[in-house]
mmCIF file of C-alpha atoms in Angstrom:
data_model
loop_
_atom_site.group_PDB
_atom_site.id
_atom_site.type_symbol
_atom_site.label_atom_id
_atom_site.label_comp_id
_atom_site.label_asym_id
_atom_site.label_seq_id
_atom_site.Cartn_x
_atom_site.Cartn_y
_atom_site.Cartn_z
ATOM 1 C CA MET A 1 8.494 -10.838 -13.094
ATOM 2 C CA THR A 2 6.902 -11.401 -16.525
ATOM 3 C CA ALA A 3 3.765 -12.777 -14.856
ATOM 4 C CA LEU A 4 3.562 -9.730 -12.638
ATOM 5 C CA PHE A 5 4.102 -7.029 -15.240
ATOM 6 C CA GLY A 6 3.136 -8.605 -18.544
ATOM 7 C CA SER A 7 6.581 -8.660 -20.163
ATOM 8 C CA GLY A 8 10.217 -8.630 -19.161
ATOM 9 C CA ALA A 9 10.778 -5.231 -20.801
ATOM 10 C CA GLY A 10 7.709 -3.770 -19.120
ATOM 11 C CA GLY A 11 8.844 -5.080 -15.769
ATOM 12 C CA ARG A 12 12.282 -3.539 -16.198
ATOM 13 C CA ARG A 13 10.734 -0.190 -17.094
ATOM 14 C CA GLU A 14 8.557 -0.242 -13.976
ATOM 15 C CA LEU A 15 11.463 -1.229 -11.764
ATOM 16 C CA THR A 16 13.602 1.544 -13.243
ATOM 17 C CA ALA A 17 10.813 4.074 -12.655
ATOM 18 C CA TRP A 18 10.426 2.989 -9.032
ATOM 19 C CA ASP A 19 14.168 3.120 -8.481
ATOM 20 C CA ASP A 20 14.306 6.627 -9.945
ATOM 21 C CA ALA A 21 11.435 7.741 -7.717
ATOM 22 C CA ILE A 22 13.268 6.586 -4.598
ATOM 23 C CA ARG A 23 16.525 8.241 -5.672
ATOM 24 C CA GLY A 24 14.892 11.463 -6.847
ATOM 25 C CA GLY A 25 15.526 14.859 -5.338
ATOM 26 C CA LEU A 26 13.321 16.093 -2.508
ATOM 27 C CA SER A 27 12.813 19.782 -1.743
ATOM 28 C CA THR A 28 11.932 19.073 1.889
ATOM 29 C CA THR A 29 12.096 16.140 4.271
ATOM 30 C CA ARG A 30 9.686 13.354 3.343
ATOM 31 C CA ARG A 31 8.098 12.318 6.653
ATOM 32 C CA VAL A 32 6.614 8.846 6.252
ATOM 33 C CA GLY A 33 4.442 7.336 8.968
ATOM 34 C CA VAL A 34 3.799 3.590 8.927
ATOM 35 C CA VAL A 35 0.674 2.657 10.858
ATOM 36 C CA SER A 36 -2.054 0.030 11.026
ATOM 37 C CA LEU A 37 -5.526 -0.257 12.511
ATOM 38 C CA SER A 38 -4.925 -3.634 14.142
ATOM 39 C CA ALA A 39 -2.131 -5.512 15.840
ATOM 40 C CA ARG A 40 -0.013 -8.041 13.937
ATOM 41 C CA ALA A 41 -0.731 -6.434 10.571
ATOM 42 C CA GLY A 42 2.976 -6.186 9.788
ATOM 43 C CA THR A 43 3.566 -2.513 10.560
ATOM 44 C CA SER A 44 7.099 -2.802 11.938
ATOM 45 C CA THR A 45 8.102 -5.271 9.226
ATOM 46 C CA VAL A 46 6.901 -2.927 6.499
ATOM 47 C CA ALA A 47 8.553 0.077 8.174
ATOM 48 C CA HIS A 48 11.865 -1.764 8.354
ATOM 49 C CA GLN A 49 11.742 -2.885 4.744
ATOM 50 C CA LEU A 50 10.892 0.652 3.624
ATOM 51 C CA VAL A 51 13.889 1.991 5.521
ATOM 52 C CA ARG A 52 16.146 -0.645 3.961
ATOM 53 C CA ALA A 53 14.884 0.011 0.430
ATOM 54 C CA VAL A 54 15.276 3.769 0.722
ATOM 55 C CA ALA A 55 18.650 3.674 2.490
ATOM 56 C CA ALA A 56 20.046 1.377 -0.208
ATOM 57 C CA ARG A 57 19.173 3.902 -2.930
ATOM 58 C CA ARG A 58 19.888 7.301 -1.410
ATOM 59 C CA SER A 59 23.252 8.794 -0.546
ATOM 60 C CA GLU A 60 22.094 10.507 2.647
ATOM 61 C CA PRO A 61 21.116 8.588 5.820
ATOM 62 C CA VAL A 62 17.483 7.732 6.542
ATOM 63 C CA LEU A 63 16.010 8.583 9.945
ATOM 64 C CA ALA A 64 14.148 5.591 11.415
ATOM 65 C CA VAL A 65 11.910 6.571 14.340
ATOM 66 C CA ASP A 66 10.161 4.006 16.505
ATOM 67 C CA VAL A 67 7.287 5.172 18.722
ATOM 68 C CA SER A 68 5.382 1.883 18.568
ATOM 69 C CA SER A 69 4.286 0.353 21.847
ATOM 70 C CA GLY A 70 6.034 -3.006 21.430
ATOM 71 C CA ASP A 71 9.619 -4.038 22.081
ATOM 72 C CA ASP A 72 10.154 -5.589 18.635
ATOM 73 C CA GLY A 73 9.451 -2.548 16.498
ATOM 74 C CA LEU A 74 11.557 -0.648 13.996
ATOM 75 C CA ALA A 75 14.299 0.300 16.456
ATOM 76 C CA ALA A 76 15.046 -3.319 17.325
ATOM 77 C CA ARG A 77 15.203 -4.220 13.650
ATOM 78 C CA VAL A 78 17.719 -1.509 12.782
ATOM 79 C CA GLY A 79 19.734 -2.145 15.936
ATOM 80 C CA ALA A 80 18.957 1.167 17.658
ATOM 81 C CA ALA A 81 19.062 1.364 21.436
ATOM 82 C CA THR A 82 16.629 3.487 23.420
ATOM 83 C CA ALA A 83 17.839 7.094 23.369
ATOM 84 C CA ALA A 84 17.625 9.377 26.376
ATOM 85 C CA PRO A 85 16.572 12.984 25.767
ATOM 86 C CA ASP A 86 19.503 15.048 24.519
ATOM 87 C CA GLU A 87 19.712 18.843 24.767
ATOM 88 C CA THR A 88 22.033 19.045 21.779
ATOM 89 C CA ARG A 89 19.567 17.158 19.579
ATOM 90 C CA ALA A 90 16.636 19.137 20.908
ATOM 91 C CA SER A 91 18.215 22.410 19.784
ATOM 92 C CA ALA A 92 20.119 21.065 16.778
ATOM 93 C CA ARG A 93 21.248 23.560 14.163
ATOM 94 C CA THR A 94 23.572 21.256 12.251
ATOM 95 C CA THR A 95 23.493 17.651 11.116
ATOM 96 C CA ALA A 96 26.260 16.798 13.564
ATOM 97 C CA GLU A 97 24.169 18.144 16.444
ATOM 98 C CA ALA A 98 21.110 16.238 15.178
ATOM 99 C CA LEU A 99 23.118 13.013 15.426
ATOM 100 C CA SER A 100 24.171 13.620 19.031
ATOM 101 C CA GLY A 101 23.764 10.379 20.994
ATOM 102 C CA LEU A 102 22.552 8.446 17.952
ATOM 103 C CA GLU A 103 24.327 5.860 15.816
ATOM 104 C CA LEU A 104 24.582 5.724 12.043
ATOM 105 C CA ARG A 105 24.477 2.138 10.821
ATOM 106 C CA ASP A 106 24.174 0.956 7.212
ATOM 107 C CA GLY A 107 22.827 4.289 6.078
ATOM 108 C CA VAL A 108 20.213 4.439 8.851
ATOM 109 C CA VAL A 109 20.010 6.562 11.996
ATOM 110 C CA GLY A 110 17.665 4.915 14.485
ATOM 111 C CA LEU A 111 15.756 6.818 17.162
ATOM 112 C CA ARG A 112 13.779 5.092 19.899
ATOM 113 C CA PRO A 113 12.555 7.632 22.483
ATOM 114 C CA ARG A 114 12.661 6.487 26.073
ATOM 115 C CA ASP A 115 8.982 7.153 26.764
ATOM 116 C CA VAL A 116 6.587 6.134 23.983
ATOM 117 C CA ASP A 117 3.377 5.916 25.997
ATOM 118 C CA ASP A 118 2.393 9.142 24.235
ATOM 119 C CA ALA A 119 3.517 8.439 20.672
ATOM 120 C CA VAL A 120 2.672 11.902 19.380
ATOM 121 C CA GLY A 121 4.368 13.638 22.293
ATOM 122 C CA ALA A 122 7.450 11.458 21.917
ATOM 123 C CA TRP A 123 7.669 12.212 18.207
ATOM 124 C CA LEU A 124 7.294 15.956 18.727
ATOM 125 C CA ALA A 125 9.875 16.028 21.518
ATOM 126 C CA GLU A 126 12.496 13.737 19.976
ATOM 127 C CA ALA A 127 11.990 13.407 16.210
ATOM 128 C CA ALA A 128 10.615 16.797 15.231
ATOM 129 C CA PRO A 129 13.777 18.763 16.145
ATOM 130 C CA ILE A 130 16.013 16.597 13.930
ATOM 131 C CA ALA A 131 13.823 15.281 11.097
ATOM 132 C CA ARG A 132 14.622 18.291 8.907
ATOM 133 C CA PHE A 133 18.261 17.206 8.683
ATOM 134 C CA PHE A 134 17.264 14.065 6.752
ATOM 135 C CA ASP A 135 15.844 13.643 3.261
ATOM 136 C CA VAL A 136 13.566 10.821 4.410
ATOM 137 C CA ALA A 137 12.273 10.056 7.913
ATOM 138 C CA VAL A 138 10.269 6.870 8.456
ATOM 139 C CA THR A 139 8.305 6.431 11.694
ATOM 140 C CA ASP A 140 6.873 3.175 13.012
ATOM 141 C CA PHE A 141 3.682 4.206 14.828
ATOM 142 C CA GLY A 142 2.465 0.637 15.335
ATOM 143 C CA ALA A 143 -1.283 0.025 15.622
ATOM 144 C CA ARG A 144 -3.505 3.044 16.245
ATOM 145 C CA HIS A 145 -7.249 3.257 16.745
ATOM 146 C CA PRO A 146 -9.278 5.609 14.499
ATOM 147 C CA VAL A 147 -11.103 7.160 17.456
ATOM 148 C CA VAL A 148 -8.065 7.464 19.725
ATOM 149 C CA ASP A 149 -4.856 8.630 18.060
ATOM 150 C CA LEU A 150 -4.705 7.628 14.400
ATOM 151 C CA ALA A 151 -5.440 11.150 13.153
ATOM 152 C CA ALA A 152 -2.917 12.734 15.523
ATOM 153 C CA CYS A 153 -0.181 10.397 14.274
ATOM 154 C CA ALA A 154 -1.129 10.931 10.628
ATOM 155 C CA ALA A 155 -1.006 14.704 11.080
ATOM 156 C CA LEU A 156 2.736 14.452 11.757
ATOM 157 C CA CYS A 157 3.382 12.924 8.340
ATOM 158 C CA ASP A 158 3.620 13.946 4.713
ATOM 159 C CA VAL A 159 2.767 10.376 3.717
ATOM 160 C CA VAL A 160 0.894 7.737 5.681
ATOM 161 C CA CYS A 161 1.670 4.133 4.783
ATOM 162 C CA LEU A 162 -1.419 2.349 6.059
ATOM 163 C CA VAL A 163 -0.685 -1.350 6.560
ATOM 164 C CA ALA A 164 -3.432 -3.965 6.618
ATOM 165 C CA ASP A 165 -3.990 -7.669 6.161
ATOM 166 C CA GLY A 166 -4.641 -8.325 2.473
ATOM 167 C CA ARG A 167 -7.900 -10.194 3.025
ATOM 168 C CA ARG A 168 -11.014 -8.290 2.018
ATOM 169 C CA SER A 169 -12.492 -7.479 5.450
ATOM 170 C CA PRO A 170 -9.392 -5.913 7.095
ATOM 171 C CA ALA A 171 -8.431 -4.319 3.792
ATOM 172 C CA GLU A 172 -11.856 -2.702 3.501
ATOM 173 C CA HIS A 173 -11.562 -1.490 7.089
ATOM 174 C CA ALA A 174 -8.260 0.222 6.317
ATOM 175 C CA ARG A 175 -9.608 1.621 3.068
ATOM 176 C CA SER A 176 -12.563 3.131 4.921
ATOM 177 C CA VAL A 177 -10.356 5.646 6.768
ATOM 178 C CA VAL A 178 -8.293 6.826 3.791
ATOM 179 C CA ASP A 179 -10.598 9.699 2.851
ATOM 180 C CA ALA A 180 -10.637 10.951 6.431
ATOM 181 C CA LEU A 181 -6.844 10.857 6.636
ATOM 182 C CA THR A 182 -6.336 12.737 3.386
ATOM 183 C CA GLY A 183 -9.017 15.189 4.533
ATOM 184 C CA LEU A 184 -7.091 16.222 7.637
ATOM 185 C CA PRO A 185 -5.926 19.868 7.682
ATOM 186 C CA GLU A 186 -2.354 18.654 7.162
ATOM 187 C CA SER A 187 -3.472 16.759 4.014
ATOM 188 C CA PRO A 188 -1.128 13.765 4.214
ATOM 189 C CA ALA A 189 -0.982 11.475 1.212
ATOM 190 C CA VAL A 190 -1.913 7.854 1.873
ATOM 191 C CA VAL A 191 -0.402 4.673 0.477
ATOM 192 C CA LEU A 192 -2.223 1.429 1.302
ATOM 193 C CA ALA A 193 0.035 -1.613 1.846
ATOM 194 C CA LEU A 194 -1.896 -4.896 1.863
ATOM 195 C CA VAL A 195 0.112 -7.786 3.318
ATOM 196 C CA ASP A 196 -0.823 -11.256 2.072
ATOM 197 C CA HIS A 197 -0.704 -13.026 5.442
ATOM 198 C CA ALA A 198 -3.207 -15.645 4.267
ATOM 199 C CA ARG A 199 -1.262 -16.318 1.045
ATOM 200 C CA ASP A 200 -4.414 -15.704 -0.973
ATOM 201 C CA GLY A 201 -2.723 -13.587 -3.641
ATOM 202 C CA ALA A 202 -3.132 -9.939 -4.622
ATOM 203 C CA GLY A 203 -6.725 -9.998 -5.845
ATOM 204 C CA VAL A 204 -8.024 -7.486 -3.306
ATOM 205 C CA ALA A 205 -5.128 -5.109 -3.936
ATOM 206 C CA ARG A 206 -5.699 -5.289 -7.692
ATOM 207 C CA ALA A 207 -9.407 -4.578 -7.248
ATOM 208 C CA PHE A 208 -8.678 -1.559 -5.055
ATOM 209 C CA SER A 209 -6.017 -0.259 -7.451
ATOM 210 C CA ALA A 210 -8.489 -0.255 -10.314
ATOM 211 C CA THR A 211 -10.653 2.413 -8.667
ATOM 212 C CA ASP A 212 -8.726 4.140 -5.872
ATOM 213 C CA ALA A 213 -6.774 7.362 -6.421
ATOM 214 C CA HIS A 214 -4.205 6.525 -3.747
ATOM 215 C CA PRO A 215 -1.522 3.900 -4.428
ATOM 216 C CA VAL A 216 -2.328 0.354 -3.296
ATOM 217 C CA VAL A 217 0.575 -2.086 -3.081
ATOM 218 C CA ALA A 218 0.291 -5.811 -2.408
ATOM 219 C CA VAL A 219 3.108 -7.176 -0.238
ATOM 220 C CA PRO A 220 3.457 -10.968 -0.647
ATOM 221 C CA PHE A 221 3.893 -13.257 2.327
ATOM 222 C CA ASP A 222 7.599 -13.956 2.741
ATOM 223 C CA PRO A 223 9.059 -15.925 5.687
ATOM 224 C CA GLY A 224 12.356 -14.173 5.129
ATOM 225 C CA LEU A 225 10.916 -10.933 6.529
ATOM 226 C CA ALA A 226 10.339 -12.338 10.004
ATOM 227 C CA SER A 227 12.208 -10.566 12.804
ATOM 228 C CA GLY A 228 13.984 -8.127 10.553
ATOM 229 C CA GLY A 229 15.167 -10.531 7.861
ATOM 230 C CA ARG A 230 15.511 -9.989 4.135
ATOM 231 C CA PRO A 231 13.094 -11.071 1.394
ATOM 232 C CA ARG A 232 13.638 -14.579 0.068
ATOM 233 C CA ARG A 233 11.461 -14.097 -3.002
ATOM 234 C CA SER A 234 12.133 -11.740 -5.895
ATOM 235 C CA VAL A 235 8.434 -10.867 -6.101
ATOM 236 C CA THR A 236 8.580 -9.614 -2.493
ATOM 237 C CA ASN A 237 11.599 -7.476 -3.213
ATOM 238 C CA LEU A 238 9.845 -5.951 -6.226
ATOM 239 C CA ALA A 239 6.754 -5.165 -4.141
ATOM 240 C CA LEU A 240 8.867 -3.468 -1.475
ATOM 241 C CA VAL A 241 10.650 -1.336 -4.076
ATOM 242 C CA GLU A 242 7.256 -0.354 -5.489
ATOM 243 C CA LEU A 243 6.029 0.546 -2.008
ATOM 244 C CA ALA A 244 9.146 2.584 -1.224
ATOM 245 C CA ALA A 245 8.740 4.467 -4.503
ATOM 246 C CA ALA A 246 5.123 5.236 -3.676
ATOM 247 C CA VAL A 247 5.861 6.685 -0.248
ATOM 248 C CA VAL A 248 8.924 8.687 -1.306
ATOM 249 C CA ALA A 249 6.973 10.108 -4.238
ATOM 250 C CA ALA A 250 4.215 11.016 -1.744
ATOM 251 C CA GLY A 251 1.627 9.040 -3.724
ATOM 252 C CA GLY A 252 2.505 10.884 -6.937
ATOM 253 C CA ALA A 253 2.024 9.865 -10.530
ATOM 254 C CA ALA A 254 5.103 7.652 -10.576
ATOM 255 C CA ALA A 255 3.496 5.222 -8.175
ATOM 256 C CA ARG A 256 -0.220 5.208 -8.986
ATOM 257 C CA PRO A 257 -2.173 3.714 -11.873
ATOM 258 C CA ALA A 258 -2.547 6.174 -14.743
ATOM 259 C CA ASP A 259 -6.291 5.560 -15.014
ATOM 260 C CA ALA A 260 -7.096 5.545 -11.293
ATOM 261 C CA GLY A 261 -10.237 7.417 -10.354
ATOM 262 C CA ARG A 262 -11.316 9.039 -7.130
ATOM 263 C CA ARG A 263 -13.393 6.783 -4.921
ATOM 264 C CA THR A 264 -16.682 8.453 -4.073
ATOM 265 C CA SER A 265 -18.058 6.142 -1.413
ATOM 266 C CA GLY A 266 -19.262 7.836 1.751
ATOM 267 C CA GLY A 267 -16.162 7.424 3.872
ATOM 268 C CA PRO A 268 -15.667 8.660 7.427
ATOM 269 C CA SER A 269 -14.684 12.207 8.216
ATOM 270 C CA ALA A 270 -12.459 13.763 10.820
ATOM 271 C CA HIS A 271 -14.118 15.005 13.991
ATOM 272 C CA GLY A 272 -13.363 18.481 15.230
ATOM 273 C CA ASP A 273 -10.877 17.094 17.743
ATOM 274 C CA GLY A 274 -8.951 15.246 15.056
ATOM 275 C CA ARG A 275 -10.371 11.790 15.795
ATOM 276 C CA LEU A 276 -11.598 9.747 12.864
ATOM 277 C CA GLY A 277 -15.036 8.218 12.644
ATOM 278 C CA ALA A 278 -14.939 4.744 11.121
ATOM 279 C CA PRO A 279 -17.015 1.603 10.830
ATOM 280 C CA GLY A 280 -16.811 -0.228 14.107
ATOM 281 C CA ALA A 281 -15.627 2.885 15.922
ATOM 282 C CA ASP A 282 -17.532 1.888 19.044
ATOM 283 C CA ALA A 283 -15.546 -1.310 19.390
ATOM 284 C CA ALA A 284 -13.199 -1.878 22.309
ATOM 285 C CA PRO A 285 -9.685 -0.421 21.949
ATOM 286 C CA ILE A 286 -7.261 -2.661 20.109
ATOM 287 C CA ASP A 287 -4.048 -4.209 21.314
ATOM 288 C CA GLU A 288 -1.401 -1.794 20.019
ATOM 289 C CA ARG A 289 1.472 -4.298 19.834
ATOM 290 C CA THR A 290 3.075 -4.271 16.409
ATOM 291 C CA ALA A 291 3.965 -7.105 14.106
#
């Protein structure tokens, strides 16, 4: 902890600030979308750990929505079965009605729509009617392509947690769409989560944090996170708390460097139909299975 934050006291102050940010009051539901640009980036793992970190620190249940295309996404990790459409949920006016047909487990209500071929349609039909009954709703969107449906998924969120491999090339690819996402009419905030799959350290994340206005959080490689497990390393747990604080605070001052400046590189922009232009946009569609 001292190596990470410079001193034990400084580390405790940061941890306390992150904890307070997660526990803090919210005037409206914080809709968090976890998404990546490529398969196996760690999207479902990050979504699950965010849900766990938030649920452990808030008194009200967290809604965990899984519209990813794989079978091992967020729903499987929180133990939620596929939910059939429910008329009571669809017209819910109370929290009890919003929970119709769903199970509360360890502070988490999981929702896995039956048909997720159209992720946006599934979210609007199943999650939208009940999200307002929760302080925090986290959605696992899996991998989405910038020229197919990334913008449409991001538009459903207050905060987009964009997950990428921590190596420079995939990290730069993810970074290249941030300006376009924040420039959508819905103006979602973006938090960049760089997962150290290669065990190369947090150098790229630190370099990005020095100049980028949006929060950038390095998530260390941790074998304990496989298949819904818990962190085995304290440094991983600290990173996940930092990430949870950033998304709950919607990328606010509590989670970003005080001296961060706005990046001015010529990033992609949103097309009129909501698609995002990005480097390599003409490439073949990606495999949308999640990690």
